[in-house]
Amino acid sequence: MNVNGKYYQTVWMEGEHVLMIHQNKLPWSFEIHTCTTYQQTCDAIRTMIVRGAGAIGAAAGFAMAQAFIQTDDANPENIVNAKRLIEGTRPTARNLFYAVEKVFAAGLVSVENAVAEARMVAQKDIEDSRNIGLFGSQLFGARTRVLTHCNAGWLAFVDYGTALSPIYTACDQGKKVFVYVDETRPRGQGARLTAWELHNEQIDHQIIPDTAAATLMAEGKVDLIITGADRIACNGDTANKIGTLDRAILAAYYKIPFYIAAPTSTIDQQCDTGEDIEIEHRSEEEVLFQEGPDAEGILRKIKVASEGSTAFNPAFDITPSKLITGIITEKGILKAQGRIIRPMMKKLYKNN
Ligand code: MRU
């Protein structure tokens, strides 16, 4: 996508370096962060300088390629340790493991092969996201009010995104789209990142506090809900940003179609159901403090909670397949109805 008239991807590799848009600085400043070693790329994933399922996957694939460049062939244990370090950065996003496994296997042939595979993983992420946009746009009528949670736009992938890709495509097709944006807490990824993306693309939208979603749905103001996914089990149960489950329950109550948009690389054939998905718990600081620029534009953290209290901060929740109307993939829209989806998922995964 373009920023100030120039084309950018969220994450890319130049020589031995991995470059990425610094997402913790958005929307206040647009900066490119450079990682010269795989350890630095791991830190960038852990601290969420790069975040979002597909972008984490691409960054992890590039980190694996950097590890092959840096590692001395004489001790094969080093590369296995590097793989473990990369895989330990964030546990929930399936795409991280998908990319690392692919690049690791390629790197056993040669370093050049590892770099080429990492680039291919990133390129496939772009193509998949683009196709998700084409399929997902079929869900949009001439006028659609859509709600999306957190950020599953181009910043969360290498380009286009998943939940936002159908919105971009529908707008390109001349359809009128209005987007309600939430995840204002704990990290504000909707308020900061999705709103920034939509503003850049001049798409009509409004940020809503997470607690306003029910009211909007009760008032009949939401036609469609689309969110992303970090990991999808074989029965269609889906892990996504905390708060996705609330929206799915509300959607079922108010009979609003609720879709997950994700590439098939997010499906985990090792997970039969959502119970098998590991949920990351993040620092309680994310709940107790908020970050933003002061009047001089300096980024500051301020406490927004009572002194002496602790906080519970799971990063993701699991939405059961029975609450999901369908899963928009790069191969088409799957109906997520428990028993039907399992063989479809396994077949799609094999053809990946
Ligand atoms: O807090 P984040 O940015 O890690 O949350 C990410 C999301 O929930 C996205 O919706 C998710 O990665 C799925 S789509 C990229």
Coordinates of C-alpha atoms and ligand atoms in Angstrom, one line a residue:
M1 CA 0.0 0.0 0.0
N2 CA 1.1 3.6 -0.4
V3 CA 2.1 5.9 2.4
N4 CA 2.7 9.6 1.4
G5 CA 2.6 8.5 -2.2
K6 CA 5.3 5.8 -1.8
Y7 CA 4.7 2.0 -2.0
Y8 CA 5.6 0.1 1.2
Q9 CA 5.3 -3.5 2.4
T10 CA 5.0 -4.1 6.1
V11 CA 8.2 -6.1 6.3
W12 CA 10.9 -7.0 3.8
M13 CA 14.6 -8.1 3.4
E14 CA 17.4 -6.1 2.0
G15 CA 20.7 -8.0 1.8
E16 CA 21.2 -9.5 5.2
H17 CA 18.9 -6.9 6.9
V18 CA 15.2 -7.2 7.8
L19 CA 13.3 -3.9 7.5
M20 CA 9.8 -3.2 8.8
I21 CA 7.4 -0.5 9.5
H22 CA 7.7 0.4 13.2
Q23 CA 4.1 -0.3 14.3
N24 CA 4.5 0.7 17.9
K25 CA 5.2 4.3 16.6
L26 CA 2.1 4.4 14.5
P27 CA 0.0 6.5 14.0
W28 CA 2.1 9.2 15.6
S29 CA 5.2 8.7 13.4
F30 CA 6.0 6.6 10.4
E31 CA 9.4 5.0 10.8
I32 CA 11.3 2.1 9.3
H33 CA 13.0 -0.2 11.8
T34 CA 16.1 -2.2 10.7
C35 CA 17.2 -5.5 12.2
T36 CA 20.7 -6.5 11.3
T37 CA 20.7 -9.9 13.1
Y38 CA 18.1 -12.6 13.6
Q39 CA 18.2 -11.8 17.3
Q40 CA 17.1 -8.3 16.6
T41 CA 14.3 -9.5 14.4
C42 CA 13.2 -11.8 17.2
D43 CA 13.1 -8.8 19.6
A44 CA 11.0 -6.8 17.0
I45 CA 8.5 -9.7 16.9
R46 CA 8.4 -10.0 20.7
T47 CA 8.0 -6.3 21.3
M48 CA 5.4 -6.0 18.5
I49 CA 7.3 -3.6 16.4
V50 CA 6.0 -6.0 13.7
R51 CA 2.7 -7.7 14.6
G52 CA -0.3 -9.3 12.9
A53 CA -0.4 -13.0 11.9
G54 CA 1.0 -12.7 8.3
A55 CA 3.6 -10.0 9.1
I56 CA 4.8 -12.0 12.1
G57 CA 5.1 -15.0 9.8
A58 CA 7.1 -13.1 7.1
A59 CA 9.3 -11.5 9.7
A60 CA 10.0 -14.9 11.3
G61 CA 10.8 -16.4 7.9
F62 CA 13.3 -13.6 7.3
A63 CA 14.7 -14.1 10.8
M64 CA 15.3 -17.8 10.0
A65 CA 17.0 -16.8 6.8
Q66 CA 19.2 -14.3 8.7
A67 CA 20.1 -17.1 11.1
F68 CA 21.3 -19.3 8.3
I69 CA 23.4 -16.3 7.0
Q70 CA 24.9 -15.7 10.5
T71 CA 25.4 -19.3 11.6
D72 CA 28.6 -21.2 11.3
D73 CA 28.0 -24.6 9.5
A74 CA 30.5 -26.3 11.8
N75 CA 28.0 -26.5 14.6
P76 CA 24.5 -27.6 13.4
E77 CA 23.1 -27.1 16.9
N78 CA 23.4 -23.3 16.4
I79 CA 20.8 -23.3 13.7
V80 CA 18.4 -25.5 15.7
N81 CA 18.8 -23.1 18.7
A82 CA 18.1 -20.1 16.4
K83 CA 14.9 -21.8 15.2
R84 CA 13.8 -22.3 18.8
L85 CA 14.5 -18.7 19.6
I86 CA 12.4 -17.5 16.7
E87 CA 9.6 -19.9 17.5
G88 CA 9.6 -18.7 21.1
T89 CA 8.9 -15.1 20.3
R90 CA 5.1 -15.4 20.1
P91 CA 3.1 -18.6 20.6
T92 CA -0.3 -18.1 19.1
A93 CA 0.1 -17.0 15.4
R94 CA 0.3 -20.2 13.3
N95 CA 2.0 -18.3 10.4
L96 CA 5.1 -17.8 12.5
F97 CA 5.6 -21.5 12.7
Y98 CA 4.5 -22.1 9.1
A99 CA 7.2 -19.7 7.8
V100 CA 10.0 -20.9 10.1
E101 CA 9.3 -24.6 9.2
K102 CA 9.5 -23.7 5.4
V103 CA 12.6 -21.6 5.6
F104 CA 14.4 -24.0 8.0
A105 CA 13.8 -26.9 5.5
A106 CA 15.0 -24.7 2.6
G107 CA 18.1 -23.6 4.5
L108 CA 19.2 -27.2 5.0
V109 CA 20.0 -27.1 1.3
S110 CA 21.8 -23.8 1.2
V111 CA 21.7 -20.3 2.7
E112 CA 20.6 -18.8 -0.7
N113 CA 17.7 -21.3 -0.7
A114 CA 16.7 -20.1 2.8
V115 CA 16.6 -16.4 1.7
A116 CA 14.7 -17.3 -1.5
E117 CA 12.1 -19.3 0.5
A118 CA 11.6 -16.5 3.0
R119 CA 11.0 -14.1 0.1
M120 CA 8.5 -16.6 -1.4
V121 CA 6.6 -16.9 2.0
A122 CA 6.3 -13.1 2.0
Q123 CA 5.2 -13.0 -1.6
K124 CA 2.6 -15.7 -1.1
D125 CA 1.2 -13.7 1.9
I126 CA 0.7 -10.8 -0.5
E127 CA -1.1 -13.0 -3.1
D128 CA -3.2 -14.7 -0.6
S129 CA -4.3 -11.5 1.0
R130 CA -5.2 -10.1 -2.5
N131 CA -7.3 -13.1 -3.3
I132 CA -9.1 -12.9 0.1
G133 CA -10.1 -9.4 -0.9
L134 CA -11.6 -10.7 -4.2
F135 CA -13.6 -13.5 -2.5
G136 CA -14.6 -11.4 0.5
S137 CA -15.8 -8.4 -1.5
Q138 CA -18.6 -10.6 -2.8
L139 CA -20.2 -10.3 0.7
F140 CA -20.6 -6.5 0.2
G141 CA -23.7 -5.0 -1.3
A142 CA -24.0 -1.6 -2.8
R143 CA -23.9 -0.1 0.7
T144 CA -22.5 -2.0 3.6
R145 CA -21.7 -1.1 7.2
V146 CA -19.0 -3.5 8.4
L147 CA -17.4 -3.9 11.8
T148 CA -13.9 -5.1 12.2
H149 CA -12.0 -5.9 15.4
C150 CA -8.3 -5.1 16.0
N151 CA -6.1 -4.8 12.9
A152 CA -6.1 -7.3 10.2
G153 CA -5.2 -4.9 7.5
W154 CA -2.1 -4.6 5.4
L155 CA 0.0 -3.8 8.5
A156 CA -0.9 -7.2 9.9
F157 CA 0.3 -8.9 6.7
V158 CA 2.9 -8.1 4.1
D159 CA 0.3 -6.2 2.0
Y160 CA -3.5 -5.8 1.6
G161 CA -4.4 -7.7 4.8
T162 CA -7.2 -10.1 5.4
A163 CA -10.3 -8.5 7.2
L164 CA -9.5 -5.2 5.5
S165 CA -8.7 -6.6 2.1
P166 CA -12.3 -7.3 1.1
I167 CA -13.1 -3.7 2.2
Y168 CA -10.4 -2.3 0.0
T169 CA -11.5 -4.4 -2.9
A170 CA -15.2 -3.5 -2.4
C171 CA -14.3 0.2 -2.4
D172 CA -12.3 -0.2 -5.6
Q173 CA -15.4 -1.9 -7.1
G174 CA -17.3 1.3 -6.4
K175 CA -19.3 -0.1 -3.5
K176 CA -20.1 2.2 -0.6
V177 CA -18.6 0.9 2.6
F178 CA -18.6 2.3 6.2
V179 CA -16.3 0.7 8.7
Y180 CA -16.8 0.6 12.5
V181 CA -13.3 0.1 14.0
D182 CA -12.7 -1.3 17.5
E183 CA -10.1 -2.7 19.8
T184 CA -9.5 0.5 21.7
R185 CA -8.1 -1.6 24.6
P186 CA -5.8 -3.1 25.7
R187 CA -3.4 -2.1 22.9
G188 CA -5.6 0.1 20.8
Q189 CA -4.7 -1.7 17.5
G190 CA -8.0 -0.8 16.0
A191 CA -7.9 2.8 17.1
R192 CA -4.3 3.3 16.1
L193 CA -3.6 1.0 13.2
T194 CA -6.9 0.1 11.4
A195 CA -8.0 3.7 11.7
W196 CA -4.7 4.9 10.3
E197 CA -4.9 2.5 7.3
L198 CA -8.5 3.5 6.5
H199 CA -7.8 7.2 6.9
N200 CA -4.8 6.8 4.4
E201 CA -7.1 5.0 1.9
Q202 CA -9.9 7.6 2.5
I203 CA -12.4 5.0 3.5
D204 CA -15.3 6.2 5.7
H205 CA -15.0 4.9 9.2
Q206 CA -15.5 5.6 12.9
I207 CA -13.6 4.3 15.9
I208 CA -15.9 2.9 18.6
P209 CA -15.1 1.9 22.1
D210 CA -15.1 -1.9 22.4
T211 CA -18.1 -1.6 24.7
A212 CA -20.2 0.2 22.0
A213 CA -20.4 -2.8 19.7
A214 CA -23.5 -4.3 21.3
T215 CA -25.4 -1.0 21.1
L216 CA -24.6 -0.5 17.4
M217 CA -25.7 -4.1 16.6
A218 CA -28.9 -3.7 18.7
E219 CA -29.7 -0.5 16.7
G220 CA -29.3 -2.4 13.4
K221 CA -26.3 -0.4 12.3
V222 CA -24.0 -3.3 11.5
D223 CA -24.6 -5.4 8.4
L224 CA -21.5 -7.6 8.5
I225 CA -18.5 -8.4 10.8
I226 CA -15.1 -9.5 9.5
T227 CA -12.1 -10.1 11.7
G228 CA -8.7 -11.8 11.1
A229 CA -7.3 -15.0 12.7
D230 CA -4.1 -16.0 14.4
R231 CA -4.7 -19.7 14.3
I232 CA -7.6 -21.9 13.0
A233 CA -8.2 -25.4 14.3
C234 CA -9.3 -28.2 12.0
N235 CA -12.9 -27.9 13.3
G236 CA -13.0 -24.2 12.4
D237 CA -12.5 -22.9 16.0
T238 CA -10.5 -19.7 15.7
A239 CA -8.0 -17.8 17.8
N240 CA -8.0 -14.1 17.3
K241 CA -7.5 -10.9 19.2
I242 CA -9.1 -10.8 22.6
G243 CA -12.7 -9.5 22.2
T244 CA -13.3 -11.4 19.0
L245 CA -15.4 -13.9 20.9
D246 CA -17.6 -11.2 22.4
R247 CA -18.3 -9.8 18.9
A248 CA -19.2 -13.3 17.6
I249 CA -21.6 -14.0 20.4
L250 CA -23.3 -10.6 19.8
A251 CA -23.4 -11.3 16.1
A252 CA -25.2 -14.6 16.7
Y253 CA -27.7 -12.9 19.1
Y254 CA -28.4 -10.1 16.6
K255 CA -28.3 -12.4 13.5
I256 CA -25.4 -10.5 11.8
P257 CA -23.1 -12.5 9.5
F258 CA -19.8 -13.0 11.3
Y259 CA -16.8 -13.9 9.0
I260 CA -13.1 -14.7 9.7
A261 CA -10.7 -13.8 6.9
A262 CA -7.4 -15.7 6.9
P263 CA -5.1 -17.5 4.5
T264 CA -5.0 -21.3 4.7
S265 CA -1.5 -21.0 6.1
T266 CA -3.3 -20.0 9.4
I267 CA -4.9 -23.4 9.6
D268 CA -3.2 -25.7 12.1
Q269 CA -3.7 -29.3 11.3
Q270 CA -2.1 -30.3 14.7
C271 CA -5.0 -28.6 16.4
D272 CA -8.3 -30.5 16.3
T273 CA -10.2 -27.9 18.2
G274 CA -9.6 -24.5 19.8
E275 CA -8.8 -26.2 23.1
D276 CA -5.4 -27.2 21.5
I277 CA -4.4 -23.6 20.7
E278 CA -2.0 -21.9 23.1
I279 CA -3.1 -18.5 24.1
E280 CA -0.4 -15.9 24.8
H281 CA -0.7 -13.8 27.9
R282 CA 1.0 -10.4 27.8
S283 CA 2.3 -8.0 30.4
E284 CA -0.3 -6.5 32.7
E285 CA 1.4 -3.1 31.9
E286 CA -0.7 -3.1 28.7
V287 CA -3.8 -2.8 30.8
L288 CA -2.6 -0.7 33.6
F289 CA -0.9 1.9 31.4
Q290 CA -1.6 3.7 28.1
E291 CA 0.9 5.1 25.6
G292 CA 0.7 8.2 23.4
P293 CA 2.5 11.4 22.6
D294 CA 2.5 14.4 25.0
A295 CA 1.9 18.0 23.9
E296 CA 5.5 18.1 22.6
G297 CA 5.1 14.9 20.6
I298 CA 7.2 12.8 22.9
L299 CA 5.8 9.2 23.4
R300 CA 4.9 8.6 27.0
K301 CA 3.3 5.9 29.1
I302 CA 0.8 7.0 31.6
K303 CA -1.0 4.9 34.3
V304 CA -4.7 4.6 33.8
A305 CA -5.6 2.3 36.6
S306 CA -5.7 2.3 40.4
E307 CA -2.4 1.9 42.2
G308 CA -1.8 -1.5 43.7
S309 CA -4.1 -3.6 41.5
T310 CA -2.9 -6.3 39.1
A311 CA -4.4 -7.0 35.7
F312 CA -5.4 -10.1 33.6
N313 CA -4.2 -9.7 30.0
P314 CA -4.8 -12.6 27.6
A315 CA -3.9 -11.5 24.0
F316 CA -6.3 -13.8 22.2
D317 CA -9.6 -15.7 22.7
I318 CA -11.1 -18.6 20.9
T319 CA -14.3 -18.2 18.8
P320 CA -16.1 -21.6 18.4
S321 CA -16.7 -22.6 14.8
K322 CA -20.5 -22.7 15.4
L323 CA -20.5 -18.9 15.8
I324 CA -18.6 -18.3 12.5
T325 CA -20.7 -17.8 9.4
G326 CA -17.7 -18.6 7.1
I327 CA -14.0 -18.3 6.7
I328 CA -12.8 -16.2 3.8
T329 CA -9.6 -17.8 2.4
E330 CA -7.5 -17.2 -0.7
K331 CA -9.2 -20.3 -2.2
G332 CA -12.8 -19.3 -1.5
I333 CA -15.2 -18.9 1.4
L334 CA -15.5 -22.0 3.7
K335 CA -18.6 -22.5 5.7
A336 CA -17.4 -23.1 9.3
Q337 CA -19.9 -25.6 10.5
G338 CA -17.9 -28.0 12.7
R339 CA -18.1 -31.4 11.0
I340 CA -18.0 -30.1 7.4
I341 CA -14.9 -28.0 7.9
R342 CA -12.5 -30.7 9.3
P343 CA -11.9 -32.6 6.0
M344 CA -11.9 -29.3 4.0
M345 CA -9.3 -27.9 6.3
K346 CA -7.1 -30.9 6.1
K347 CA -7.3 -31.0 2.3
L348 CA -6.6 -27.3 1.9
Y349 CA -3.6 -27.5 4.3
K350 CA -2.1 -30.4 2.2
N351 CA -2.4 -28.3 -1.0
N352 CA -0.7 -25.3 0.7
Ligands
MRU1 O1 -2.5 -7.2 19.3 P1 -2.1 -7.8 18.0 O2 -1.7 -6.8 17.0 O3 -1.1 -8.9 18.1 O4 -3.4 -8.5 17.5 C1 -3.4 -9.1 16.2 C2 -4.8 -9.5 15.8 O5 -5.6 -9.8 16.6 C3 -5.1 -9.6 14.4 O6 -6.5 -9.5 14.3 C4 -4.5 -11.0 14.1 O7 -3.2 -11.0 14.0 C5 -5.2 -11.7 13.1 S1 -5.1 -10.9 11.5 C6 -3.5 -10.5 11.3

